Amino acid sequence: MRAAKLLTVFLAAPAFASLPGCTDLTETPASSITPENFYKNEEEVLGGLASVYSQMRISFPGYTDGGYWTVSEVSSDEMIVPTRGNDWADGGRWLDIDAQRWTVSSPGTLSDINNVWVPSFIGIARANVLLAALENVAVPNEAVIAAEARTLRAFYYYMLMDMFGGVPIVTEIEIAARPQNTRQEVFDFIETELNEARTALPASWPANQHGRMTQGAADAILASMYLNAQVFTGTVTATGLQPGTARWADAIVVADRIINSGVYSLSTDWRVNFRHDNHLSPENILVVKFLAEPDLGLRFLNASLHYNQFTPGPWNGFSILADAYNQFDANDQRRQAFLVGPQVNVEDGTPICERPGCAAGGVPLVFTVTIGDATAARENEGVRFLKWPVDPNHNQPDNGNDFAWFRLAEIYLIKAEAQFELGNPGGALLILNQLRARAFEPDEDLTAVTRDVILRERLFELAAEGKRRQDLIRHGRFTEAWTFKPVTDPYRILMPIPQTQLDANPMLVQNPGY
C-alpha cells in the first residue's frame, strides 16, 4: 500500500494487536514483533504510528466500555446513565460513577476508570516502541513522525495526569515495574515534550491526512494545561487540593499563538463542528478520527437515543441531567443539541412510540427533563443529546463524525478565563459575547463576567464534549451536591488507581483518601 493511501485511513484504524502494548508496563509482550525486526520501511513505520493514534478512538467513543470521555461526563453534573428496568444496571457501575462513590475495586473503577488507565498506557508503550525504532531506520519525514509520536504520548499522559495525578513516566521499551512520578513531574514532562515536538510539526496537513497532529494541536494541549495548572501542579490530600502555581499568562500566550496562526476560524454555524462532514470545519483543532465503517465509527447516537429512534436500535442510556439542561437559555441555539418533548426517528423524522412501538400500541415517545428515580427510570425519562447528528452514510451504529477534543471556541474560552483571572474582565466579556453571538438571534450579550458566568459559558459551548469534570474541579465545584449525588469527599478530584493496576505493579502508591 502506498504511504499516501495509508494515511487516508490510518487515523481511524483499529489498534494493531501484534504491536507490544501494556497497561501496567510490567507484562510480557505476546508478540515477537520488535523495533529491530519490523520497522524497516516507511509503510511499516506509518503502520506503527497508526497504532499509536488508534488509542485515541478508545478514549473518546461514547461506547459502553468506559474511557476518558465517559468518566469525565458521568462523574459530573452534566450526564447520568440511569438504570432502566433490566437495562444499564451493569453491577451498579454507572451510578457508582455518577454519585462519585467509587472505591479502588468498585464496578465503576474496575471497568470505566480502568479503561482510562489501560488505553493511555497502551498508547504510551506503542509510542515508545516507534520512537525507539526511528533511531535505527531512515524514512521520509522522520522528524515529523517522531514529533507526532511524542505529541501523542504527551496527550496520553495529559489524560492520565488529569485523572490520576502522578503516574510512572516511561520513555523506554523495556518491560519493568516502575514507581510513580509526582504530578508536577508529569506536568513538566508533558510541557517539555510538547514544546520540543511542536517545532517539527506542520501548521496543517493536506485534506487526505486530516487528523494528524499539528502545531495547533500541541498548543491546544498546552493551553489547557496552563489553564488547569493550579490543579495539575497542586497537591491532593485527603482533605482536598493545595493549589500549585497559576499559569494564566502562559495560557494567554499559547491561546494567542493558535488564534493568530491564521489556520483556524470560528464556524459561523456551531453545528458544522459536529456533523458527519465536520472534517471540513475551520474550527476543529485536535480531532479523533472516526469512519462510517464497522467498529470504526462514533457511537454517541447509540449511547443516548431511545431504542426506536435510530437504526439499528440505540441503547437508551446516557442522559443529560436537568441540573445542566435547565441552565440553558431558551433562545440559545446550542440547546438544540438536546432532545426534550415529543420525539421522532432521527433518520426520517417520523413520530415514534415507546416499546413495543406505535404499531403495537405503544404510547408516543416524549422525553422528560427530569428523572424520577435513577435506579428505576422509565424509558422516556431524561434529556438526550444529539450534538453529533446522524451520518447519512452510517454503517449500523457506526457514524463518520469526527470527535473534536479541542476547538477554537474552547481556545477563546481559555483566553477569556485567563484574562479574567489576571484582572481583565472587560477582555473576557468581549470574547464570551463573541461566542454567544453565533448562538443567539438576536444577540443576548452578557453585561458582566464572574467565575460562575465563565463556568456556565463553558457548559453552554462545550456540553457533552468531555470537559465538565475538569471544569468543575478547576472551579472548586466537583464534589458539590447535585441530583442523585450528595456532597462527596474533596479527595475525589483524583480517581483511584484501580486495584488491578496496584496488583500488577506493587511500586504504585494509591491516591490519598482511597
Coordinates of C-alpha atoms in Angstrom, one line a residue:
M1 CA 0.0 0.0 0.0
R2 CA 1.4 3.4 -0.9
A3 CA 2.1 5.7 2.1
A4 CA -0.3 8.4 0.9
K5 CA -3.2 5.9 0.6
L6 CA -2.4 4.5 4.0
L7 CA -2.6 8.0 5.6
T8 CA -6.1 8.5 4.3
V9 CA -7.4 5.8 6.7
F10 CA -4.9 5.1 9.3
L11 CA -6.1 7.7 11.8
A12 CA -9.2 5.7 12.5
A13 CA -7.7 2.3 12.0
P14 CA -8.1 -0.4 14.7
A15 CA -5.2 -1.0 17.0
F16 CA -2.5 -3.3 15.7
A17 CA -2.8 -6.2 18.2
S18 CA 0.6 -7.5 17.2
L19 CA 2.4 -4.4 18.5
P20 CA 3.5 -4.6 22.1
G21 CA 1.3 -2.6 24.4
C22 CA 0.7 -2.8 28.1
T23 CA -1.4 -1.4 30.9
D24 CA 0.9 -1.5 33.9
L25 CA 4.2 -1.7 32.0
T26 CA 5.2 -4.9 33.7
E27 CA 3.5 -7.5 31.5
T28 CA 5.4 -9.6 28.9
P29 CA 4.5 -8.8 25.3
A30 CA 2.8 -11.7 23.5
S31 CA 4.3 -10.6 20.2
S32 CA 7.7 -11.3 18.7
I33 CA 7.5 -8.1 16.7
T34 CA 10.1 -5.7 17.9
P35 CA 11.6 -2.4 16.6
E36 CA 14.6 -4.4 15.3
N37 CA 12.7 -6.9 13.2
F38 CA 9.6 -4.9 12.0
Y39 CA 10.2 -1.2 11.3
K40 CA 12.2 -1.4 8.0
N41 CA 10.4 1.0 5.7
E42 CA 8.0 3.9 5.5
E43 CA 4.9 1.8 5.3
E44 CA 5.8 -0.2 8.4
V45 CA 6.7 3.0 10.3
L46 CA 3.4 4.6 9.4
G47 CA 1.6 1.4 10.5
G48 CA 3.3 1.8 13.8
L49 CA 2.2 5.4 14.0
A50 CA -1.3 4.3 13.2
S51 CA -1.3 2.0 16.2
V52 CA -0.4 5.0 18.5
Y53 CA -3.2 7.1 17.0
S54 CA -5.7 4.3 17.3
Q55 CA -5.8 4.5 21.1
M56 CA -7.4 8.0 20.8
R57 CA -10.6 6.3 19.5
I58 CA -10.8 4.1 22.5
S59 CA -10.6 7.1 24.9
F60 CA -13.4 9.1 23.2
P61 CA -16.1 6.8 21.8
G62 CA -19.2 7.1 23.9
Y63 CA -19.3 3.4 23.9
T64 CA -20.4 1.4 27.0
D65 CA -16.9 0.2 27.9
G66 CA -15.9 3.4 29.7
G67 CA -12.9 5.6 29.0
Y68 CA -11.8 9.2 29.5
W69 CA -14.9 10.8 27.9
T70 CA -17.3 8.5 29.8
V71 CA -15.8 9.1 33.2
S72 CA -15.4 12.9 32.5
E73 CA -19.1 13.2 31.7
V74 CA -20.9 10.7 34.0
S75 CA -18.9 11.8 37.1
S76 CA -20.1 15.4 36.6
D77 CA -23.4 17.3 36.9
E78 CA -23.8 17.1 33.2
M79 CA -24.7 13.5 32.5
I80 CA -26.1 10.3 34.0
V81 CA -26.7 6.7 32.9
P82 CA -29.8 5.7 34.9
T83 CA -30.9 2.1 35.3
R84 CA -34.0 1.4 33.1
G85 CA -35.6 -1.9 34.1
N86 CA -33.1 -4.6 33.2
D87 CA -31.0 -2.1 31.1
W88 CA -27.9 -0.3 32.3
A89 CA -27.7 -1.9 35.7
D90 CA -24.3 -3.4 34.9
G91 CA -23.5 -4.2 38.5
G92 CA -24.1 -0.6 39.6
R93 CA -21.1 0.8 37.7
W94 CA -22.9 3.7 36.1
L95 CA -24.5 5.0 39.2
D96 CA -21.2 4.3 41.0
I97 CA -19.5 6.8 38.7
D98 CA -22.4 9.3 38.8
A99 CA -22.6 9.5 42.6
Q100 CA -18.8 9.6 43.0
R101 CA -18.9 6.6 45.3
W102 CA -16.2 4.6 43.6
T103 CA -13.6 2.7 45.5
V104 CA -10.4 1.0 44.3
S105 CA -12.3 -2.1 43.3
S106 CA -15.9 -1.0 42.8
P107 CA -17.7 -1.7 39.5
G108 CA -17.1 1.7 38.0
T109 CA -13.4 1.7 38.9
L110 CA -12.7 -1.8 37.5
S111 CA -14.4 -1.0 34.3
D112 CA -14.7 2.6 33.4
I113 CA -11.9 4.2 35.4
N114 CA -9.6 1.3 34.5
N115 CA -10.5 2.0 30.9
V116 CA -8.9 5.4 31.2
W117 CA -5.6 3.9 32.5
V118 CA -5.3 1.0 30.1
P119 CA -5.7 2.7 26.6
S120 CA -3.5 5.6 27.7
F121 CA -0.6 3.4 28.7
I122 CA -1.0 1.2 25.7
G123 CA -0.7 4.4 23.6
I124 CA 2.4 5.4 25.5
A125 CA 4.0 2.0 25.1
R126 CA 3.4 2.0 21.4
A127 CA 4.8 5.5 21.0
N128 CA 7.9 4.3 22.9
V129 CA 8.4 1.4 20.5
L130 CA 8.0 3.6 17.5
L131 CA 10.4 6.2 18.8
A132 CA 13.0 3.5 19.6
A133 CA 12.6 2.1 16.0
L134 CA 13.1 5.6 14.4
E135 CA 16.6 5.7 15.9
N136 CA 17.6 2.8 13.6
V137 CA 15.7 3.5 10.4
A138 CA 15.7 6.3 7.8
V139 CA 12.3 7.2 6.3
P140 CA 10.8 10.3 4.7
N141 CA 9.5 12.9 7.2
E142 CA 11.2 11.1 10.1
A143 CA 11.4 14.2 12.3
V144 CA 7.7 14.9 11.8
I145 CA 6.7 11.3 12.6
A146 CA 8.8 11.4 15.7
A147 CA 7.1 14.7 16.7
E148 CA 3.7 13.1 16.2
A149 CA 4.6 10.1 18.4
R150 CA 5.9 12.4 21.1
T151 CA 2.8 14.6 21.0
L152 CA 0.5 11.6 21.2
R153 CA 2.5 10.2 24.1
A154 CA 2.2 13.6 25.8
F155 CA -1.5 13.6 25.2
Y156 CA -2.0 10.2 26.8
Y157 CA 0.0 11.5 29.8
Y158 CA -2.2 14.6 29.9
M159 CA -5.3 12.3 30.3
L160 CA -3.5 10.2 33.0
M161 CA -2.3 13.3 34.9
D162 CA -5.8 14.8 34.8
M163 CA -7.5 11.6 36.1
F164 CA -4.9 10.1 38.4
G165 CA -2.3 12.7 39.2
G166 CA 1.2 11.2 39.5
V167 CA 1.9 8.1 37.3
P168 CA 5.1 6.4 36.1
I169 CA 6.8 8.3 33.3
V170 CA 8.1 5.7 30.8
T171 CA 10.1 6.5 27.7
E172 CA 11.9 3.2 27.3
I173 CA 10.6 -0.1 25.7
E174 CA 12.0 -2.4 28.4
I175 CA 9.2 -4.1 30.4
A176 CA 9.7 -3.4 34.1
A177 CA 7.8 -2.2 37.1
R178 CA 8.3 1.5 37.7
P179 CA 7.5 3.8 40.6
Q180 CA 5.2 6.8 40.2
N181 CA 6.5 10.2 39.3
T182 CA 4.8 13.2 41.0
R183 CA 2.0 15.0 39.3
Q184 CA 4.4 18.0 39.0
E185 CA 7.0 15.8 37.3
V186 CA 4.3 14.5 34.8
F187 CA 3.2 18.1 34.1
D188 CA 6.8 19.2 33.4
F189 CA 7.4 16.1 31.2
I190 CA 4.3 16.9 29.1
E191 CA 5.2 20.6 28.8
T192 CA 8.7 19.8 27.6
E193 CA 7.6 17.2 25.1
L194 CA 5.0 19.4 23.6
N195 CA 7.3 22.5 23.3
E196 CA 10.0 20.4 21.7
A197 CA 7.8 18.4 19.4
R198 CA 5.6 21.3 18.1
T199 CA 8.6 22.9 16.3
A200 CA 8.8 19.8 14.0
L201 CA 5.0 19.6 13.4
P202 CA 3.4 21.3 10.5
A203 CA 0.8 24.0 10.9
S204 CA -1.7 21.9 8.9
W205 CA -1.9 18.8 6.8
P206 CA -3.4 18.1 3.3
A207 CA -7.1 17.1 3.4
N208 CA -6.3 13.4 2.9
Q209 CA -4.2 13.4 6.1
H210 CA -6.7 15.4 8.3
G211 CA -6.5 14.4 11.9
R212 CA -2.7 14.1 12.3
M213 CA -1.0 16.2 15.0
T214 CA -0.2 19.8 14.2
Q215 CA 1.4 22.7 15.9
G216 CA -2.1 23.9 16.8
A217 CA -2.9 20.5 18.5
A218 CA 0.2 20.7 20.6
D219 CA -0.5 24.3 21.6
A220 CA -4.1 23.4 22.5
I221 CA -3.0 20.8 24.9
L222 CA -0.5 23.3 26.4
A223 CA -3.2 26.0 26.7
S224 CA -5.4 23.6 28.6
M225 CA -2.5 22.6 30.9
Y226 CA -1.8 26.2 31.7
L227 CA -5.5 26.9 32.4
N228 CA -5.5 24.0 34.8
A229 CA -2.0 24.5 36.2
Q230 CA -3.1 25.2 39.8
V231 CA -4.8 21.8 39.8
F232 CA -2.3 19.9 37.8
T233 CA 0.7 21.1 39.7
G234 CA -1.1 21.1 43.1
T235 CA -1.1 18.5 45.8
V236 CA -4.2 16.5 46.6
T237 CA -4.5 15.2 50.2
A238 CA -7.4 13.5 51.9
T239 CA -8.7 17.0 52.7
G240 CA -8.6 18.3 49.2
L241 CA -6.4 20.3 46.8
Q242 CA -3.4 22.5 47.8
P243 CA -3.2 24.6 44.6
G244 CA 0.0 24.9 42.6
T245 CA 1.3 27.9 40.7
A246 CA -1.1 29.6 38.4
R247 CA -0.1 29.9 34.7
W248 CA -2.7 32.3 33.4
A249 CA -0.3 34.5 31.4
D250 CA 1.2 31.4 29.7
A251 CA -2.4 30.2 28.8
I252 CA -3.0 33.5 27.0
V253 CA 0.3 33.4 25.2
V254 CA -0.3 29.9 23.8
A255 CA -4.0 30.6 23.1
D256 CA -3.0 33.7 21.1
R257 CA -0.5 31.5 19.2
I258 CA -3.4 29.4 18.0
I259 CA -5.8 32.3 17.4
N260 CA -3.3 34.4 15.4
S261 CA -1.9 31.4 13.4
G262 CA -4.3 32.0 10.5
V263 CA -5.1 28.3 10.4
Y264 CA -8.3 28.3 12.3
S265 CA -11.5 30.4 12.4
L266 CA -14.8 30.1 14.2
S267 CA -17.6 28.4 12.2
T268 CA -20.5 30.8 11.6
D269 CA -22.8 27.9 12.4
W270 CA -21.7 25.9 15.6
R271 CA -23.4 22.8 14.2
V272 CA -20.6 22.5 11.5
N273 CA -18.2 21.3 14.2
F274 CA -20.2 18.1 14.9
R275 CA -21.8 16.9 11.6
H276 CA -20.6 13.9 9.6
D277 CA -18.6 16.2 7.4
N278 CA -17.0 18.1 10.3
H279 CA -13.6 17.4 8.8
L280 CA -14.4 20.5 6.8
S281 CA -14.8 22.7 9.9
P282 CA -12.3 25.5 10.1
E283 CA -12.7 25.4 13.9
N284 CA -11.6 21.9 14.9
I285 CA -8.0 21.7 16.1
L286 CA -7.3 18.3 17.6
V287 CA -9.7 15.6 16.4
V288 CA -10.3 11.9 16.9
K289 CA -11.0 10.4 13.6
F290 CA -14.0 8.1 13.0
L291 CA -15.3 6.3 9.9
A292 CA -18.7 5.1 9.0
E293 CA -17.4 1.5 8.9
P294 CA -17.8 -1.5 11.2
D295 CA -16.1 -0.9 14.6
L296 CA -14.5 2.4 13.4
G297 CA -17.4 4.8 13.9
L298 CA -18.6 7.2 16.5
R299 CA -21.4 5.7 18.5
F300 CA -22.8 8.6 20.6
L301 CA -26.2 8.1 18.9
N302 CA -26.5 4.6 20.2
A303 CA -25.2 5.5 23.6
S304 CA -28.0 8.1 24.2
L305 CA -31.0 7.7 21.9
H306 CA -34.2 5.7 22.5
Y307 CA -34.4 2.1 21.3
N308 CA -36.7 3.1 18.4
Q309 CA -35.0 6.4 17.4
F310 CA -32.3 5.1 15.1
T311 CA -31.2 2.1 13.1
P312 CA -30.0 -0.5 14.3
G313 CA -31.6 0.4 17.6
P314 CA -29.8 2.5 20.2
W315 CA -29.3 1.6 23.8
N316 CA -31.3 4.3 25.6
G317 CA -28.7 5.1 28.1
F318 CA -26.7 8.4 28.5
S319 CA -28.9 11.3 29.6
I320 CA -28.3 15.0 30.3
L321 CA -29.2 15.9 33.9
A322 CA -31.7 18.6 34.5
D323 CA -29.1 20.4 36.5
A324 CA -27.2 21.1 33.3
Y325 CA -30.1 21.4 30.8
N326 CA -32.0 23.9 32.9
Q327 CA -29.1 26.4 32.8
F328 CA -29.5 26.9 29.0
D329 CA -31.4 29.9 27.8
A330 CA -34.5 29.0 25.8
N331 CA -33.1 31.2 22.9
D332 CA -29.7 29.6 22.9
Q333 CA -29.4 27.6 19.7
R334 CA -26.9 25.3 21.4
R335 CA -29.8 24.0 23.4
Q336 CA -30.9 22.3 20.2
A337 CA -28.2 19.7 20.8
F338 CA -30.5 18.2 23.3
L339 CA -33.8 16.3 22.8
V340 CA -36.8 17.0 25.0
G341 CA -40.5 16.5 24.5
P342 CA -42.2 14.6 21.6
Q343 CA -39.7 12.5 19.6
V344 CA -39.2 11.3 16.1
N345 CA -36.9 8.9 14.3
V346 CA -33.7 10.9 13.7
E347 CA -33.2 9.5 10.2
D348 CA -36.6 10.0 8.6
G349 CA -38.4 12.3 11.0
T350 CA -41.4 10.0 11.6
P351 CA -43.1 10.0 15.0
I352 CA -42.1 7.1 17.3
C353 CA -43.5 5.4 20.3
E354 CA -42.2 3.7 23.4
R355 CA -41.7 0.0 23.3
P356 CA -43.3 -2.1 21.8
G357 CA -43.7 0.6 19.2
C358 CA -46.5 2.6 17.6
A359 CA -47.8 -0.3 15.5
A360 CA -48.2 -2.5 18.6
G361 CA -49.9 0.2 20.7
G362 CA -47.0 1.9 22.4
V363 CA -47.5 5.4 23.7
P364 CA -45.8 8.3 21.8
L365 CA -42.3 8.8 23.0
V366 CA -41.9 12.1 25.0
F367 CA -38.6 12.8 26.7
T368 CA -38.9 14.4 30.1
V369 CA -36.4 16.9 31.6
T370 CA -36.3 15.2 34.9
I371 CA -35.7 11.6 36.0
G372 CA -37.7 10.5 39.0
D373 CA -35.5 7.6 40.2
A374 CA -32.1 6.9 38.7
T375 CA -32.3 3.3 39.9
A376 CA -35.6 2.7 38.2
A377 CA -36.0 5.2 35.4
R378 CA -38.7 5.0 32.7
E379 CA -37.6 4.6 29.2
N380 CA -38.7 8.1 28.3
E381 CA -37.1 9.9 31.2
G382 CA -34.2 12.2 30.8
V383 CA -32.9 14.7 28.2
R384 CA -30.8 13.1 25.4
F385 CA -28.0 14.6 23.4
L386 CA -27.8 14.8 19.6
K387 CA -24.9 17.1 19.3
W388 CA -23.3 14.8 16.8
P389 CA -26.2 14.2 14.4
V390 CA -26.7 11.0 12.3
D391 CA -24.3 10.4 9.5
P392 CA -26.5 9.7 6.4
N393 CA -23.8 7.1 5.4
H394 CA -23.7 5.4 8.7
N395 CA -22.9 1.7 8.9
Q396 CA -25.3 0.4 11.5
P397 CA -24.2 2.2 14.8
D398 CA -21.0 3.5 13.3
N399 CA -21.1 7.2 12.2
G400 CA -18.3 9.0 10.5
N401 CA -18.5 12.2 12.6
D402 CA -15.1 13.2 14.0
F403 CA -14.8 14.0 17.7
A404 CA -13.1 17.4 18.2
W405 CA -11.2 17.3 21.5
F406 CA -10.1 20.9 21.0
R407 CA -11.9 23.5 19.0
L408 CA -11.1 27.2 18.5
A409 CA -14.1 28.1 20.6
E410 CA -12.5 26.5 23.6
I411 CA -9.2 28.3 23.0
Y412 CA -11.2 31.6 23.1
L413 CA -12.8 30.4 26.4
I414 CA -9.4 29.5 27.8
K415 CA -8.1 33.0 26.9
A416 CA -11.2 34.7 28.4
E417 CA -10.9 32.8 31.7
A418 CA -7.2 33.6 32.0
Q419 CA -7.9 37.3 31.2
F420 CA -10.5 37.4 34.0
E421 CA -8.1 35.8 36.5
L422 CA -5.5 38.4 35.6
G423 CA -7.8 41.3 36.3
N424 CA -9.1 41.9 32.8
P425 CA -12.9 41.2 32.9
G426 CA -13.5 43.5 30.0
G427 CA -11.4 41.5 27.7
A428 CA -13.1 38.3 28.9
L429 CA -16.5 39.9 28.3
L430 CA -15.7 40.7 24.7
I431 CA -14.7 37.1 24.0
L432 CA -17.7 35.5 25.7
N433 CA -20.1 37.7 23.8
Q434 CA -18.3 36.9 20.5
L435 CA -19.0 33.2 21.1
R436 CA -22.6 33.9 22.2
A437 CA -23.2 36.0 19.0
R438 CA -23.4 32.9 16.9
A439 CA -25.7 31.1 19.2
F440 CA -28.4 33.8 19.8
E441 CA -30.6 35.6 17.2
P442 CA -30.9 38.4 18.1
D443 CA -27.8 38.7 20.3
E444 CA -28.2 38.4 24.1
D445 CA -24.9 39.9 25.3
L446 CA -23.6 39.4 28.8
T447 CA -23.1 42.7 30.7
A448 CA -20.7 41.4 33.4
V449 CA -18.3 38.4 34.0
T450 CA -17.8 36.4 37.1
R451 CA -16.3 33.0 37.7
D452 CA -19.7 31.4 37.7
V453 CA -20.5 33.1 34.4
I454 CA -17.4 31.6 32.9
L455 CA -18.2 28.2 34.2
R456 CA -21.7 28.4 32.7
E457 CA -20.5 29.7 29.3
R458 CA -18.1 26.7 29.1
L459 CA -21.1 24.5 29.8
F460 CA -23.1 26.1 27.0
E461 CA -20.4 25.8 24.5
L462 CA -18.8 22.5 25.4
A463 CA -21.6 20.4 26.8
A464 CA -21.2 16.7 26.2
E465 CA -17.6 17.2 24.9
G466 CA -15.9 15.7 27.9
K467 CA -14.8 18.9 29.6
R468 CA -17.2 19.3 32.5
R469 CA -15.4 17.2 35.2
Q470 CA -12.1 19.2 34.6
D471 CA -14.0 22.5 34.7
L472 CA -15.8 21.7 37.9
I473 CA -12.6 20.7 39.6
R474 CA -10.8 23.9 38.5
H475 CA -13.7 26.0 39.8
G476 CA -13.9 24.0 43.1
R477 CA -17.3 22.6 42.4
F478 CA -16.7 18.9 41.5
T479 CA -17.6 17.4 44.9
E480 CA -20.7 19.6 45.5
A481 CA -24.2 18.0 45.6
W482 CA -26.4 17.7 42.5
T483 CA -29.3 15.5 41.5
F484 CA -28.8 11.9 42.6
K485 CA -25.4 12.8 44.2
P486 CA -24.6 14.1 47.7
V487 CA -21.6 16.2 48.7
T488 CA -18.6 13.9 48.4
D489 CA -15.1 13.8 49.8
P490 CA -12.7 16.5 48.5
Y491 CA -10.0 14.0 47.5
R492 CA -12.3 12.6 44.8
I493 CA -11.0 15.2 42.4
L494 CA -8.5 12.4 41.7
M495 CA -9.6 9.0 40.6
P496 CA -8.4 5.9 42.5
I497 CA -5.7 3.8 40.8
P498 CA -7.7 0.6 40.0
Q499 CA -6.9 -2.4 42.2
T500 CA -5.9 -4.4 39.1
Q501 CA -3.1 -1.9 38.4
L502 CA -1.9 -1.9 42.0
D503 CA -1.8 -5.7 41.9
A504 CA 0.1 -5.7 38.6
N505 CA 2.7 -3.1 39.8
P506 CA 3.4 -3.1 43.5
M507 CA 5.5 0.0 43.1
L508 CA 2.4 2.1 42.6
V509 CA 1.0 4.1 45.6
Q510 CA -2.7 4.7 45.9
N511 CA -4.0 8.2 45.8
P512 CA -4.9 9.9 49.1
G513 CA -8.3 9.1 50.6
Y514 CA -8.7 5.7 48.9

